[in-house]
DNA sequence: TCCGGAATCAAACGATCGTTTGAGCATACG
DNA sequence: CGTATGCTCAAACGATCGTTTGATTCCGGA
């Protein structure tokens, strides 16, 4: 839990490794990206990875942790503002889930992380799944509980199915980002709003259809 | 270029390699599964892969070709029976797309292939994407054209988005198979029908929402 | 029966992988 | 100033990778 000064760490060796790792893991996969490519891209010595992270596997975990801590705390914050409230709509909950991910996709190199995440889904690696489930499973559980409240006519089994399908669609969409290109006459911000509205409407239709 | 007797080749070395490759690629990825594991699992000599397929990359292509030829010809056959007809519904077209994949998922080791396919989506490998696009892109184009006919109120851009999202959901669902377990009191056949109906309703809602 | 191409085999090739080592360098503290 | 500590570095380690080689076995047709 320590990890002092999460922000404002611009040029340290650890940060340079993490950024290069995120890009190369997204582009070539966890096995496909070697530590030699990685450290060369980061401009650091080969041994620096094992010195600072212990092993390649622990580096992979840190790549996830850096982004998911931020992403999931934003999702939880957005959800806690609306969960259980009377006027809350399905679209509100979906917005709390989707918008933080879109914000992440937009900033500097965060969009690459979504591709890393998509790879993690495709890999049915038990170690990685266990790590993700243990550290971030409660987020998905909270959202599912809120979906259940707003969709009382669905059985638990039915709801799990639909949430799973929506998750697949969103992961696929965000990792294969850029299907819809931003028109030159709209700002980045409004484009993101439009994309969010798009995904939310699709997910709402899939979740709540009769 | 021969490739005589495509069917009915039960015990040949090539077939044993292809089956073992499908399983190990699904389980450990294309890089993660080595030719030594693969040939050991198949009970053949290490050099047999390069003798019969030329290289590991060409073996990967053959793994795709063997299943996708069958899958896509069934999809095209089902589509051609309903495309352009007056009474055809959106659900009919989706059934033509989904049911052949479910049939494939069900038989002997076909379900593993869906995981291989999901990996191929996650990998943004250009060589593999080009291979899939060149050989099977026309199928997706035909289905999209029929969707466009049945959903005339959607712009081309809007339609592409929704088709992409539906594709992501289905790929995710079929590769992560087993979310819904078959109850012991329903037959395999009716379970498959129920699953198909489920996916079709979800996809129809996502495609046609206002 | 003998021959010739197809198929299989053990063994080795060079390359690259993740990881470790031990010396060298820096900076801060007594 | 001397030294301890945190970090970087080139080099090497053993393991494993995809691929190739050359000998051996198999088997149908003249």
XYZ file of C-alpha atoms (C1' of nucleotides) in Angstrom:
480
model
C 0.000 0.000 0.000
C 2.993 2.299 0.521
C 4.206 3.561 -2.839
C 4.963 7.114 -1.804
C 4.610 9.963 -4.267
C 2.439 8.181 -6.818
C 2.285 11.263 -8.957
C 5.080 13.542 -10.078
C 7.708 10.902 -10.720
C 8.763 11.876 -14.192
C 12.222 10.589 -14.886
C 13.133 7.844 -12.494
C 14.419 4.568 -13.846
C 11.416 2.674 -12.484
C 8.980 4.993 -14.247
C 10.857 4.831 -17.532
C 10.781 1.046 -17.368
C 7.070 0.955 -16.552
C 6.177 3.231 -19.454
C 8.289 1.337 -21.944
C 6.884 -1.942 -20.620
C 3.308 -0.772 -21.069
C 3.936 0.174 -24.667
C 5.847 -2.951 -25.614
C 3.504 -5.320 -23.782
C 0.589 -3.739 -25.619
C 2.352 -4.005 -28.948
C 4.008 -7.408 -28.742
C 2.489 -9.200 -25.760
C 4.021 -10.271 -22.497
C 6.099 -13.040 -23.998
C 6.738 -11.207 -27.242
C 8.389 -8.201 -25.633
C 11.830 -9.083 -24.318
C 13.600 -7.336 -21.475
C 16.332 -6.364 -23.896
C 13.944 -4.536 -26.233
C 12.252 -3.067 -23.204
C 15.318 -1.703 -21.460
C 16.706 -0.424 -24.747
C 13.476 1.504 -25.381
C 13.564 2.878 -21.849
C 17.219 3.826 -22.175
C 18.258 1.887 -19.098
C 20.499 -1.049 -18.415
C 19.229 -4.586 -18.884
C 19.816 -5.522 -15.250
C 17.721 -2.604 -14.019
C 14.494 -4.591 -14.389
C 15.561 -7.356 -12.058
C 17.141 -4.835 -9.710
C 14.034 -2.667 -9.342
C 11.257 -5.221 -9.814
C 12.802 -8.584 -8.996
C 11.589 -10.378 -12.104
C 9.709 -9.892 -15.346
C 6.517 -11.288 -13.833
C 6.589 -8.773 -11.023
C 7.158 -6.027 -13.578
C 4.023 -7.161 -15.386
C 2.076 -6.961 -12.151
C 3.346 -3.455 -11.520
C 2.254 -2.358 -14.992
C -1.249 -3.456 -14.095
C -1.165 -2.048 -10.602
C -0.108 1.438 -11.674
C -3.087 1.898 -13.984
C -5.734 -0.197 -12.275
C -5.299 1.469 -8.910
C -6.120 4.771 -10.526
C -8.864 3.414 -12.790
C -10.707 1.474 -10.136
C -10.550 4.143 -7.471
C -12.139 6.536 -9.961
C -14.787 3.977 -10.795
C -15.552 3.355 -7.141
C -15.709 7.064 -6.404
C -18.127 7.640 -9.263
C -20.235 4.656 -8.243
C -20.388 5.601 -4.565
C -21.892 8.951 -5.521
C -24.925 7.290 -7.104
C -25.237 3.756 -5.733
C -28.433 3.018 -3.878
C -29.918 6.409 -4.615
C -33.469 6.651 -5.783
C -33.064 8.686 -8.964
C -30.106 6.678 -10.250
C -30.551 5.257 -13.738
C -28.847 2.386 -15.498
C -27.072 4.906 -17.682
C -25.653 6.631 -14.617
C -24.059 3.414 -13.390
C -22.685 2.628 -16.826
C -21.228 6.115 -17.031
C -19.469 5.558 -13.710
C -17.934 2.420 -15.188
C -17.083 3.642 -18.671
C -16.015 7.260 -18.319
C -12.990 6.644 -16.085
C -11.762 4.088 -18.603
C -12.206 6.543 -21.444
C -10.315 9.208 -19.514
C -7.507 6.734 -19.035
C -7.589 5.819 -22.713
C -7.176 9.413 -23.631
C -4.220 10.628 -21.600
C -0.609 10.330 -22.616
C -0.022 6.637 -23.157
C -2.989 5.247 -21.279
C -4.724 3.999 -24.387
C -2.012 1.396 -24.737
C -2.902 0.047 -21.342
C -6.351 -0.941 -22.568
C -4.676 -3.176 -25.105
C -2.594 -4.682 -22.330
C -5.803 -5.319 -20.437
C -7.410 -6.947 -23.462
C -4.427 -9.274 -23.729
C -4.816 -10.197 -20.099
C -8.396 -11.198 -20.811
C -7.391 -13.318 -23.767
C -4.667 -15.045 -21.800
C -6.433 -17.481 -19.553
C -3.325 -17.480 -17.411
C -4.392 -18.517 -13.941
C -1.736 -16.526 -12.110
C -2.707 -13.309 -13.811
C -6.437 -13.893 -13.397
C -5.982 -14.637 -9.744
C -3.985 -11.448 -9.294
C -6.668 -9.373 -11.016
C -9.494 -11.073 -9.161
C -7.897 -10.693 -5.746
C -6.978 -7.061 -6.162
C -9.851 -5.657 -8.192
C -12.661 -8.197 -8.038
C -14.587 -6.177 -5.483
C -15.104 -3.378 -7.999
C -16.866 -5.632 -10.454
C -18.924 -7.063 -7.624
C -20.094 -3.636 -6.495
C -21.147 -2.663 -9.995
C -22.954 -5.944 -10.502
C -24.814 -5.420 -7.236
C -25.988 -2.029 -8.439
C -27.010 -3.457 -11.798
C -29.018 -6.080 -9.918
C -30.823 -3.355 -7.988
C -31.772 -1.493 -11.149
C -32.722 -4.615 -13.113
C -34.807 -6.560 -10.598
C -36.659 -8.499 -13.273
C -33.458 -10.359 -14.233
C -32.384 -13.573 -12.555
C -28.891 -13.659 -11.128
C -27.832 -16.039 -13.865
C -29.276 -13.840 -16.568
C -27.615 -10.746 -15.139
C -24.174 -12.382 -14.988
C -24.513 -13.331 -18.616
C -25.393 -9.823 -19.731
C -22.711 -8.168 -17.634
C -20.174 -10.572 -19.089
C -21.258 -9.764 -22.622
C -21.132 -6.030 -21.961
C -17.683 -6.360 -20.440
C -16.499 -8.196 -23.527
C -17.898 -5.569 -25.842
C -16.319 -2.691 -23.950
C -12.951 -4.348 -23.601
C -12.947 -5.157 -27.275
C -13.978 -1.632 -28.218
C -11.461 0.149 -26.038
C -8.539 -2.037 -26.996
C -9.278 -1.732 -30.683
C -9.743 1.989 -30.184
C -9.965 4.334 -33.134
C -12.725 2.630 -35.090
C -14.350 6.002 -34.873
C -11.911 8.758 -35.653
C -12.363 12.142 -34.177
C -13.558 14.656 -36.752
C -11.347 17.681 -37.034
C -14.212 20.009 -36.150
C -14.941 18.551 -32.714
C -12.721 18.909 -29.700
C -11.107 15.981 -27.986
C -13.386 16.517 -25.033
C -16.657 16.443 -26.947
C -15.432 13.460 -28.937
C -14.861 11.599 -25.731
C -18.306 12.575 -24.511
C -19.837 11.295 -27.734
C -17.946 8.025 -27.510
C -19.030 7.585 -23.905
C -22.651 8.253 -24.812
C -22.325 5.706 -27.574
C -20.955 2.935 -25.418
C -23.413 3.687 -22.639
C -26.400 3.435 -24.949
C -25.178 0.171 -26.400
C -24.504 -1.326 -22.977
C -27.844 -0.144 -21.609
C -29.679 -1.733 -24.505
C -27.835 -5.027 -24.007
C -28.437 -5.069 -20.266
C -32.060 -4.043 -20.114
C -33.705 -5.556 -23.158
C -36.915 -7.474 -22.323
C -0.200 -27.210 -53.325
C -1.974 -30.555 -53.464
C -3.902 -30.872 -50.200
C -5.726 -33.964 -51.328
C -8.368 -35.645 -49.152
C -9.203 -32.677 -46.926
C -11.683 -34.702 -44.930
C -11.422 -38.100 -43.354
C -7.818 -37.898 -42.220
C -8.034 -39.234 -38.707
C -4.596 -40.306 -37.642
C -2.074 -38.709 -39.939
C 0.888 -36.859 -38.504
C -0.365 -33.542 -39.880
C -3.726 -33.936 -38.167
C -2.199 -34.917 -34.865
C 0.028 -31.847 -34.993
C -2.895 -29.565 -35.850
C -5.016 -30.851 -32.982
C -2.230 -30.576 -30.438
C -1.375 -27.119 -31.758
C -4.951 -25.934 -31.388
C -5.080 -27.050 -27.787
C -1.700 -25.670 -26.774
C -2.133 -22.378 -28.634
C -5.451 -21.905 -26.853
C -3.933 -22.729 -23.499
C -0.559 -20.990 -23.664
C -0.637 -18.650 -26.639
C 1.271 -18.723 -29.888
C 4.574 -17.746 -28.335
C 3.924 -19.569 -25.098
C 3.484 -22.976 -26.708
C 6.785 -24.341 -27.964
C 7.213 -26.810 -30.792
C 8.788 -29.215 -28.344
C 5.748 -29.251 -26.053
C 3.560 -29.417 -29.122
C 5.236 -32.336 -30.831
C 5.525 -34.190 -27.527
C 1.785 -33.801 -26.954
C 1.091 -34.957 -30.490
C 3.442 -37.913 -30.145
C 5.481 -36.995 -33.206
C 9.044 -35.979 -33.844
C 10.124 -32.367 -33.365
C 11.201 -31.977 -36.962
C 7.794 -33.057 -38.229
C 6.377 -29.539 -37.889
C 8.928 -27.979 -40.190
C 8.728 -30.936 -42.543
C 4.954 -30.826 -42.974
C 4.233 -27.116 -42.505
C 7.505 -25.346 -43.256
C 7.555 -23.176 -40.168
C 5.716 -22.438 -36.943
C 3.989 -19.410 -38.511
C 2.601 -21.515 -41.341
C 1.383 -24.040 -38.774
C -0.485 -21.237 -37.003
C -2.111 -20.261 -40.287
C -3.170 -23.844 -40.903
C -4.751 -24.050 -37.458
C -6.900 -21.090 -38.437
C -7.603 -22.311 -41.923
C -8.847 -25.717 -40.857
C -11.577 -24.301 -38.615
C -12.389 -21.045 -40.363
C -12.959 -22.667 -43.739
C -15.652 -24.792 -42.172
C -17.071 -22.052 -39.957
C -17.304 -19.411 -42.637
C -18.709 -21.656 -45.320
C -21.486 -22.612 -42.922
C -22.075 -18.962 -42.115
C -22.207 -18.028 -45.777
C -24.559 -20.902 -46.545
C -26.908 -19.880 -43.772
C -26.769 -16.235 -44.810
C -27.359 -16.912 -48.482
C -30.613 -18.670 -47.616
C -32.067 -15.490 -46.080
C -30.148 -12.496 -47.426
C -32.193 -9.989 -49.379
C -35.459 -11.772 -48.702
C -38.447 -9.807 -47.613
C -39.426 -11.647 -44.448
C -35.902 -11.855 -43.067
C -35.471 -10.425 -39.590
C -32.425 -9.157 -37.755
C -32.595 -12.221 -35.536
C -32.437 -14.471 -38.597
C -29.182 -12.889 -39.743
C -27.699 -13.074 -36.280
C -28.659 -16.729 -36.069
C -26.835 -17.363 -39.328
C -23.760 -15.796 -37.791
C -23.900 -17.245 -34.296
C -25.220 -20.779 -34.645
C -22.378 -22.133 -36.792
C -19.924 -20.813 -34.221
C -21.836 -22.492 -31.416
C -21.866 -25.751 -33.328
C -18.117 -25.473 -33.702
C -17.719 -24.643 -30.013
C -19.577 -27.760 -29.108
C -17.876 -30.515 -31.041
C -14.826 -32.402 -29.881
C -12.158 -29.792 -29.366
C -13.687 -26.935 -31.287
C -14.329 -24.857 -28.205
C -10.587 -24.470 -27.825
C -10.451 -22.872 -31.230
C -12.637 -20.016 -30.058
C -10.009 -19.226 -27.488
C -7.381 -19.281 -30.204
C -9.531 -16.859 -32.147
C -9.901 -14.578 -29.136
C -6.137 -14.514 -28.795
C -5.807 -13.549 -32.431
C -8.100 -10.601 -31.777
C -6.086 -9.491 -28.764
C -2.840 -9.758 -30.665
C -2.723 -6.788 -32.943
C -0.199 -8.660 -35.022
C -0.351 -7.217 -38.512
C 0.632 -10.395 -40.299
C -2.123 -12.390 -38.651
C -4.740 -9.669 -39.137
C -3.837 -9.356 -42.787
C -4.147 -13.105 -43.222
C -7.573 -13.166 -41.588
C -8.768 -10.111 -43.498
C -7.624 -11.392 -46.877
C -9.094 -14.853 -46.465
C -12.268 -14.244 -44.519
C -12.991 -10.526 -44.702
C -15.661 -11.014 -47.336
C -17.832 -12.929 -44.880
C -17.920 -10.048 -42.417
C -18.628 -7.689 -45.300
C -21.612 -9.719 -46.470
C -23.119 -9.842 -43.013
C -22.572 -6.134 -42.517
C -24.299 -5.443 -45.820
C -27.318 -7.413 -44.706
C -27.347 -5.637 -41.345
C -27.321 -2.346 -43.240
C -30.348 -3.432 -45.248
C -32.310 -4.331 -42.112
C -31.224 -1.253 -40.162
C -31.633 1.538 -42.703
C -31.984 4.207 -40.052
C -28.338 3.764 -38.993
C -25.505 5.656 -40.615
C -22.636 3.607 -41.963
C -20.425 4.868 -39.184
C -22.975 4.002 -36.537
C -23.482 0.539 -37.960
C -19.764 -0.256 -38.007
C -19.529 0.727 -34.375
C -22.382 -1.508 -33.315
C -21.204 -4.472 -35.368
C -17.771 -4.094 -33.822
C -19.221 -4.051 -30.322
C -21.370 -7.093 -31.010
C -18.374 -8.936 -32.430
C -16.400 -8.161 -29.307
C -19.162 -9.389 -27.044
C -19.596 -12.646 -28.927
C -15.896 -13.361 -29.169
C -15.500 -12.693 -25.483
C -18.471 -14.867 -24.597
C -17.464 -17.822 -26.729
C -13.840 -17.838 -25.664
C -14.709 -17.583 -21.998
C -17.140 -20.444 -22.485
C -18.907 -22.014 -19.575
C -20.256 -18.943 -17.813
C -23.567 -20.670 -18.108
C -23.362 -24.331 -17.239
C -25.731 -26.753 -18.755
C -28.275 -27.983 -16.236
C -28.352 -31.728 -15.963
C -32.027 -31.867 -16.932
C -31.626 -30.318 -20.389
C -29.994 -31.969 -23.347
C -26.882 -30.639 -24.973
C -28.942 -29.705 -28.006
C -31.552 -27.649 -26.189
C -28.841 -26.014 -24.107
C -27.146 -24.885 -27.283
C -30.447 -23.584 -28.599
C -30.977 -21.620 -25.402
C -27.495 -20.157 -25.530
C -27.974 -19.192 -29.152
C -31.283 -17.517 -28.350
C -29.573 -15.663 -25.554
C -26.739 -14.308 -27.642
C -29.082 -13.438 -30.491
C -31.367 -11.399 -28.268
C -28.453 -9.539 -26.751
C -26.911 -8.776 -30.127
C -30.245 -7.712 -31.594
C -30.819 -5.301 -28.728
C -27.355 -3.810 -29.139
C -27.700 -3.451 -32.897
C -31.202 -2.064 -33.168
C -31.669 0.171 -30.145
C -33.031 3.633 -31.001
C 13.060 -58.373 -55.283
C 14.878 -54.134 -55.561
C 14.611 -49.377 -55.866
C 13.275 -44.463 -54.807
C 10.794 -41.044 -52.849
C 8.238 -39.975 -48.570
C 8.394 -39.857 -43.787
C 10.567 -40.156 -39.272
C 14.307 -39.850 -36.246
C 18.220 -38.166 -32.933
C 21.283 -34.621 -32.802
C 23.042 -30.381 -33.390
C 22.911 -25.329 -35.029
C 22.893 -20.372 -33.881
C 20.017 -17.112 -31.702
C 17.650 -15.213 -27.960
C 15.556 -15.572 -23.648
C 15.368 -14.180 -18.204
C 18.457 -13.873 -14.715
C 22.842 -13.317 -12.072
C 27.353 -11.585 -11.145
C 30.900 -8.478 -9.612
C 33.167 -4.431 -10.567
C 32.519 0.584 -11.036
C 30.186 4.916 -10.043
C 27.557 8.167 -7.554
C 25.923 10.645 -3.577
C 25.236 11.496 1.411
C 26.782 11.080 6.239
C 30.214 10.304 10.179
C 38.482 12.679 4.094
C 36.795 8.030 4.358
C 33.254 5.094 3.804
C 28.872 3.090 3.461
C 24.793 2.780 0.421
C 22.051 2.891 -3.658
C 22.352 2.403 -8.319
C 24.286 1.415 -13.074
C 27.030 -1.123 -16.044
C 29.177 -4.784 -19.310
C 29.542 -9.468 -19.348
C 28.394 -13.895 -18.721
C 25.247 -17.885 -17.154
C 22.332 -21.826 -18.296
C 18.061 -22.746 -20.492
C 15.095 -22.872 -24.260
C 13.675 -21.352 -28.598
C 12.753 -22.376 -34.043
C 15.123 -24.465 -37.494
C 18.321 -27.548 -40.138
C 20.957 -31.578 -41.064
C 21.994 -36.239 -42.416
C 21.130 -40.799 -41.471
C 17.501 -44.269 -41.061
C 13.102 -46.472 -41.739
C 8.957 -47.238 -44.243
C 6.399 -48.653 -48.246
C 4.246 -48.954 -52.921
C 5.339 -49.781 -58.023
C 8.355 -51.598 -61.773
